[in-house]
Amino acid sequence: MRAMIFGATGMVGQGVLRECLRDPQVTHVLAVGRRPTGVSHPKLAELVRRDFHDWSDTGEALAGYDACFFTLGVSAAGMSEADYTRTTYDLTLAAATTLARLNPGMTFIYVSGAGTDASERGRMMWARVKGRTENALLRLPFRAAYMFRPGMIEAVDGVRPSNALYRRSYAVLGPVIGLVRRLFPSQVVTTAEVGRAMLRVAREGYPRPVLERADIAAVARGSSVA
Ligand SMILES: NC(=O)c1ccc[n+]([C@@H]2O[C@H](COP(=O)([O-])OP(=O)(O)OC[C@H]3O[C@@H](n4cnc5c(N)ncnc54)[C@H](OP(=O)(O)O)[C@@H]3O)[C@@H](O)[C@H]2O)c1
């Protein structure tokens, strides 16, 4: 499998990158980000760029991939709906539209979050914008697209959030999240489990396009995909 990861410097993306590099069936990984991952590995190539809204200059560099794991995202805290829409809906759709054109056989997996609002009309701004983003991604002509909606994620294997706000909160919440995962295993997954679930869904598919917390946990931990 040739895989591409957007946001591999982030908490979710670092976990996915690690699992891709460990997986013998993944032969090549392209990390697309605005800064290098700092990881060196024979399977890993990187595309570092500033503009994530216009992909007209990339030529065929993004062609020939079987899967894209789109873990790039921002916290909506303190953002206006217009700004959050630009870095969530606009940015994601600009990249995904280009990828769908160049890779009609691609499986595209997007990380949104528990509580995402597919009606696009609810009261929570972030949930509406993520819902609109999911719905638009599901209309693109990929071979398949899946929306991952994790809730709490426990960072393992030395993974840390990229965003300073998340990092500060995580320093306090990390041990609590670990405890919650042991108490409610279907509600909390680790960064490694998110990576393993994405790889499995990219390979085997899933009966529904949206995977909620319990689906992600079950797929990561080996339950059969119906
Ligand atoms: N962490 C969780 O517990 C959790 C739970 C549920 C859902 N999610 C969702 O998962 C996604 C990733 O979260 P995370 O925790 O991994 O966040 P994170 O640690 O802050 O990482 C975000 C990633 O997105 C990149 N990024 C952000 N804005 C960008 C921009 N304008 N242009 C290019 N790259 C940009 C970051 O690059 P830099 O490293 O260069 O900043 C980083 O690679 C988010 O959509 C989040 O809502 C996370």
Tab-separated table of C-alpha atoms and ligand atoms in Angstrom:
chain	number	residue	atom	x	y	z
A	1	MET	CA	0.000	0.000	0.000
A	2	ARG	CA	1.219	3.511	-0.842
A	3	ALA	CA	-0.161	5.866	1.790
A	4	MET	CA	-0.252	9.596	2.281
A	5	ILE	CA	-0.683	11.355	5.649
A	6	PHE	CA	-1.750	14.960	6.101
A	7	GLY	CA	-0.946	16.346	9.560
A	8	ALA	CA	1.713	13.760	10.483
A	9	THR	CA	3.293	16.229	12.948
A	10	GLY	CA	0.089	16.252	15.037
A	11	MET	CA	-1.010	13.931	17.822
A	12	VAL	CA	-3.290	11.777	15.689
A	13	GLY	CA	-0.975	11.966	12.661
A	14	GLN	CA	2.143	10.896	14.596
A	15	GLY	CA	0.309	7.762	15.710
A	16	VAL	CA	-0.846	7.000	12.176
A	17	LEU	CA	2.656	7.603	10.791
A	18	ARG	CA	4.181	5.241	13.344
A	19	GLU	CA	1.732	2.462	12.488
A	20	CYS	CA	2.252	2.960	8.734
A	21	LEU	CA	6.025	2.674	9.129
A	22	ARG	CA	5.628	-0.486	11.246
A	23	ASP	CA	3.219	-2.162	8.820
A	24	PRO	CA	4.999	-4.415	6.288
A	25	GLN	CA	2.103	-4.030	3.820
A	26	VAL	CA	2.711	-0.276	3.615
A	27	THR	CA	5.556	0.149	1.155
A	28	HIS	CA	5.695	3.942	0.883
A	29	VAL	CA	4.479	6.848	3.031
A	30	LEU	CA	4.273	10.486	1.965
A	31	ALA	CA	3.844	12.949	4.847
A	32	VAL	CA	2.342	16.223	3.663
A	33	GLY	CA	2.717	19.077	6.136
A	34	ARG	CA	3.810	22.642	6.724
A	35	ARG	CA	6.908	21.458	8.617
A	36	PRO	CA	8.997	18.249	8.567
A	37	THR	CA	8.027	15.360	10.850
A	38	GLY	CA	11.598	14.916	12.159
A	39	VAL	CA	11.256	11.187	11.446
A	40	SER	CA	13.755	9.411	9.238
A	41	HIS	CA	12.782	6.077	7.671
A	42	PRO	CA	13.485	4.383	4.335
A	43	LYS	CA	9.723	4.189	3.535
A	44	LEU	CA	9.061	7.857	4.356
A	45	ALA	CA	9.097	10.823	1.962
A	46	GLU	CA	7.905	14.314	2.877
A	47	LEU	CA	6.234	17.154	1.054
A	48	VAL	CA	6.575	20.357	3.071
A	49	ARG	CA	4.626	23.349	1.773
A	50	ARG	CA	3.025	26.533	2.962
A	51	ASP	CA	-0.077	26.689	0.808
A	52	PHE	CA	-2.724	24.088	1.652
A	53	HIS	CA	-5.489	25.763	-0.338
A	54	ASP	CA	-4.006	25.722	-3.836
A	55	TRP	CA	-2.519	22.470	-5.133
A	56	SER	CA	-2.193	23.496	-8.783
A	57	ASP	CA	1.630	23.479	-8.568
A	58	THR	CA	2.075	19.872	-7.391
A	59	GLY	CA	1.783	18.162	-10.780
A	60	GLU	CA	1.831	14.380	-10.392
A	61	ALA	CA	3.604	14.430	-6.993
A	62	LEU	CA	0.343	13.471	-5.269
A	63	ALA	CA	-0.591	10.731	-7.781
A	64	GLY	CA	-0.186	6.975	-7.414
A	65	TYR	CA	-1.429	6.522	-3.828
A	66	ASP	CA	-3.840	3.905	-2.493
A	67	ALA	CA	-4.801	5.632	0.753
A	68	CYS	CA	-4.857	9.068	2.341
A	69	PHE	CA	-5.095	9.494	6.117
A	70	PHE	CA	-6.200	13.085	6.663
A	71	THR	CA	-5.398	13.897	10.296
A	72	LEU	CA	-4.779	17.615	9.794
A	73	GLY	CA	-7.136	19.745	11.877
A	74	VAL	CA	-7.387	22.658	14.277
A	75	SER	CA	-9.212	23.353	17.505
A	76	ALA	CA	-12.208	25.658	17.037
A	77	ALA	CA	-11.555	27.276	20.437
A	78	GLY	CA	-11.546	31.043	20.028
A	79	MET	CA	-12.065	30.901	16.259
A	80	SER	CA	-14.840	32.547	14.253
A	81	GLU	CA	-16.982	30.270	12.077
A	82	ALA	CA	-15.439	31.853	8.969
A	83	ASP	CA	-11.859	31.167	10.116
A	84	TYR	CA	-12.658	27.651	11.303
A	85	THR	CA	-14.414	26.936	8.003
A	86	ARG	CA	-11.350	28.090	6.066
A	87	THR	CA	-8.946	25.757	7.916
A	88	THR	CA	-11.407	22.880	8.158
A	89	TYR	CA	-13.823	22.780	5.196
A	90	ASP	CA	-11.947	24.853	2.597
A	91	LEU	CA	-8.466	23.462	3.278
A	92	THR	CA	-9.614	19.831	3.459
A	93	LEU	CA	-11.764	20.028	0.339
A	94	ALA	CA	-9.016	21.760	-1.663
A	95	ALA	CA	-6.624	18.895	-0.922
A	96	ALA	CA	-9.211	16.110	-1.220
A	97	THR	CA	-10.598	17.339	-4.550
A	98	THR	CA	-7.085	17.292	-6.013
A	99	LEU	CA	-6.397	13.825	-4.574
A	100	ALA	CA	-9.659	12.382	-5.934
A	101	ARG	CA	-8.799	13.655	-9.409
A	102	LEU	CA	-5.262	12.210	-9.309
A	103	ASN	CA	-6.093	8.957	-7.472
A	104	PRO	CA	-9.489	7.527	-8.457
A	105	GLY	CA	-8.557	4.241	-6.730
A	106	MET	CA	-7.792	5.961	-3.412
A	107	THR	CA	-9.430	5.302	-0.044
A	108	PHE	CA	-9.663	8.595	1.845
A	109	ILE	CA	-9.971	8.593	5.641
A	110	TYR	CA	-10.783	11.824	7.469
A	111	VAL	CA	-10.577	12.429	11.218
A	112	SER	CA	-13.460	14.555	12.416
A	113	GLY	CA	-14.597	13.840	15.977
A	114	ALA	CA	-17.361	12.464	18.196
A	115	GLY	CA	-20.396	14.729	18.040
A	116	THR	CA	-19.892	15.812	14.429
A	117	ASP	CA	-23.197	17.084	13.093
A	118	ALA	CA	-24.120	15.553	9.729
A	119	SER	CA	-27.290	17.716	9.591
A	120	GLU	CA	-24.996	20.797	9.340
A	121	ARG	CA	-27.664	22.718	11.303
A	122	GLY	CA	-26.963	22.071	14.993
A	123	ARG	CA	-25.959	24.600	17.645
A	124	MET	CA	-22.277	23.675	17.916
A	125	MET	CA	-20.261	25.613	15.346
A	126	TRP	CA	-17.358	23.129	15.142
A	127	ALA	CA	-19.751	20.184	14.747
A	128	ARG	CA	-21.656	21.879	11.900
A	129	VAL	CA	-18.451	22.724	10.030
A	130	LYS	CA	-17.036	19.219	10.479
A	131	GLY	CA	-20.384	17.757	9.391
A	132	ARG	CA	-20.360	19.859	6.249
A	133	THR	CA	-16.777	18.774	5.596
A	134	GLU	CA	-17.633	15.084	6.051
A	135	ASN	CA	-20.669	15.346	3.768
A	136	ALA	CA	-18.658	17.041	1.008
A	137	LEU	CA	-15.852	14.471	1.291
A	138	LEU	CA	-18.369	11.640	0.959
A	139	ARG	CA	-19.543	13.129	-2.361
A	140	LEU	CA	-16.058	13.101	-3.939
A	141	PRO	CA	-15.258	10.347	-6.463
A	142	PHE	CA	-12.825	8.333	-4.314
A	143	ARG	CA	-12.903	4.540	-4.453
A	144	ALA	CA	-14.081	4.847	-0.842
A	145	ALA	CA	-14.167	7.503	1.882
A	146	TYR	CA	-14.522	6.967	5.634
A	147	MET	CA	-15.085	9.461	8.406
A	148	PHE	CA	-13.464	8.625	11.742
A	149	ARG	CA	-15.151	10.219	14.757
A	150	PRO	CA	-12.963	9.450	17.776
A	151	GLY	CA	-13.795	10.867	21.179
A	152	MET	CA	-10.974	10.952	23.715
A	153	ILE	CA	-7.642	9.681	22.440
A	154	GLU	CA	-4.800	8.539	24.681
A	155	ALA	CA	-1.369	9.472	23.321
A	156	VAL	CA	1.084	6.553	23.516
A	157	ASP	CA	4.585	5.760	22.191
A	158	GLY	CA	5.879	9.250	22.990
A	159	VAL	CA	3.291	10.982	20.772
A	160	ARG	CA	2.459	14.591	21.734
A	161	PRO	CA	-0.098	17.079	20.448
A	162	SER	CA	1.270	19.682	18.037
A	163	ASN	CA	-1.057	22.464	19.160
A	164	ALA	CA	0.231	24.264	22.298
A	165	LEU	CA	-3.250	24.461	23.841
A	166	TYR	CA	-3.814	20.706	23.359
A	167	ARG	CA	-0.315	20.036	24.711
A	168	ARG	CA	-0.959	21.989	27.914
A	169	SER	CA	-4.350	20.345	28.436
A	170	TYR	CA	-2.897	16.949	27.670
A	171	ALA	CA	-0.186	17.281	30.307
A	172	VAL	CA	-3.005	17.434	32.885
A	173	LEU	CA	-5.596	15.210	31.192
A	174	GLY	CA	-3.328	12.456	29.825
A	175	PRO	CA	-3.342	10.248	32.957
A	176	VAL	CA	-7.107	10.775	33.365
A	177	ILE	CA	-7.700	9.716	29.754
A	178	GLY	CA	-5.663	6.545	30.368
A	179	LEU	CA	-7.840	5.757	33.368
A	180	VAL	CA	-11.069	6.439	31.439
A	181	ARG	CA	-9.848	4.096	28.675
A	182	ARG	CA	-9.359	1.287	31.167
A	183	LEU	CA	-12.854	1.884	32.598
A	184	PHE	CA	-14.665	2.439	29.262
A	185	PRO	CA	-12.554	0.692	26.629
A	186	SER	CA	-15.000	1.217	23.769
A	187	GLN	CA	-15.089	4.991	24.315
A	188	VAL	CA	-11.369	5.813	24.311
A	189	VAL	CA	-8.682	4.690	21.872
A	190	THR	CA	-4.936	5.194	21.802
A	191	THR	CA	-3.087	6.989	19.014
A	192	ALA	CA	-1.665	3.601	17.953
A	193	GLU	CA	-5.171	2.116	17.781
A	194	VAL	CA	-6.408	4.971	15.595
A	195	GLY	CA	-3.514	4.243	13.222
A	196	ARG	CA	-4.199	0.507	13.178
A	197	ALA	CA	-7.928	1.054	12.609
A	198	MET	CA	-7.230	3.395	9.692
A	199	LEU	CA	-4.888	0.915	8.056
A	200	ARG	CA	-7.376	-1.902	8.475
A	201	VAL	CA	-10.267	0.103	7.046
A	202	ALA	CA	-8.095	1.243	4.116
A	203	ARG	CA	-7.308	-2.409	3.367
A	204	GLU	CA	-10.610	-4.141	4.141
A	205	GLY	CA	-13.233	-1.388	3.929
A	206	TYR	CA	-16.056	-0.946	6.427
A	207	PRO	CA	-19.824	-1.457	6.078
A	208	ARG	CA	-20.603	2.205	6.899
A	209	PRO	CA	-18.846	5.416	5.853
A	210	VAL	CA	-18.892	6.898	9.376
A	211	LEU	CA	-17.017	5.175	12.207
A	212	GLU	CA	-17.959	6.246	15.701
A	213	ARG	CA	-15.855	5.708	18.836
A	214	ALA	CA	-16.904	2.109	19.450
A	215	ASP	CA	-16.431	1.177	15.767
A	216	ILE	CA	-12.869	2.527	15.784
A	217	ALA	CA	-12.055	0.663	19.003
A	218	ALA	CA	-13.517	-2.590	17.666
A	219	VAL	CA	-11.717	-2.384	14.326
A	220	ALA	CA	-8.400	-1.514	16.004
A	221	ARG	CA	-8.705	-4.391	18.453
A	222	GLY	CA	-9.411	-7.005	15.814
A	223	SER	CA	-13.188	-7.494	15.687
A	224	SER	CA	-14.202	-8.688	12.263
A	225	VAL	CA	-15.272	-6.073	9.744
A	226	ALA	CA	-18.704	-7.281	8.594
B	1	LIG	N1	-6.427	14.625	19.871
B	1	LIG	C1	-7.646	14.194	20.151
B	1	LIG	O1	-7.928	13.710	21.288
B	1	LIG	C2	-8.732	14.230	19.097
B	1	LIG	C3	-9.966	13.614	19.362
B	1	LIG	C4	-10.960	13.648	18.394
B	1	LIG	C5	-10.729	14.289	17.185
B	1	LIG	N2	-9.529	14.891	16.941
B	1	LIG	C6	-9.348	15.580	15.660
B	1	LIG	O2	-8.190	15.070	15.007
B	1	LIG	C7	-7.588	16.126	14.239
B	1	LIG	C8	-6.114	16.214	14.621
B	1	LIG	O3	-6.031	16.514	15.998
B	1	LIG	P1	-4.637	16.429	16.767
B	1	LIG	O4	-4.962	16.191	18.197
B	1	LIG	O5	-3.695	15.491	16.075
B	1	LIG	O6	-4.131	17.949	16.598
B	1	LIG	P2	-2.658	18.515	16.648
B	1	LIG	O7	-1.770	17.690	17.501
B	1	LIG	O8	-2.798	19.967	16.956
B	1	LIG	O9	-2.149	18.350	15.123
B	1	LIG	C9	-2.774	19.036	14.067
B	1	LIG	C10	-2.051	18.755	12.767
B	1	LIG	O10	-2.640	19.575	11.725
B	1	LIG	C11	-1.614	20.422	11.185
B	1	LIG	N3	-2.198	21.717	10.833
B	1	LIG	C12	-3.050	22.462	11.572
B	1	LIG	N4	-3.386	23.585	10.905
B	1	LIG	C13	-2.725	23.537	9.719
B	1	LIG	C14	-2.680	24.415	8.606
B	1	LIG	N5	-3.364	25.570	8.562
B	1	LIG	N6	-1.914	24.066	7.542
B	1	LIG	C15	-1.218	22.908	7.566
B	1	LIG	N7	-1.218	22.035	8.600
B	1	LIG	C16	-1.973	22.359	9.666
B	1	LIG	C17	-0.587	20.551	12.282
B	1	LIG	O11	0.642	20.992	11.744
B	1	LIG	P3	1.765	21.676	12.703
B	1	LIG	O12	2.363	20.528	13.498
B	1	LIG	O13	2.702	22.295	11.753
B	1	LIG	O14	1.044	22.640	13.595
B	1	LIG	C18	-0.553	19.108	12.800
B	1	LIG	O15	0.152	18.280	11.919
B	1	LIG	C19	-8.373	17.407	14.557
B	1	LIG	O16	-9.293	17.643	13.513
B	1	LIG	C20	-9.086	17.069	15.847
B	1	LIG	O17	-10.304	17.781	15.978
B	1	LIG	C21	-8.526	14.870	17.862
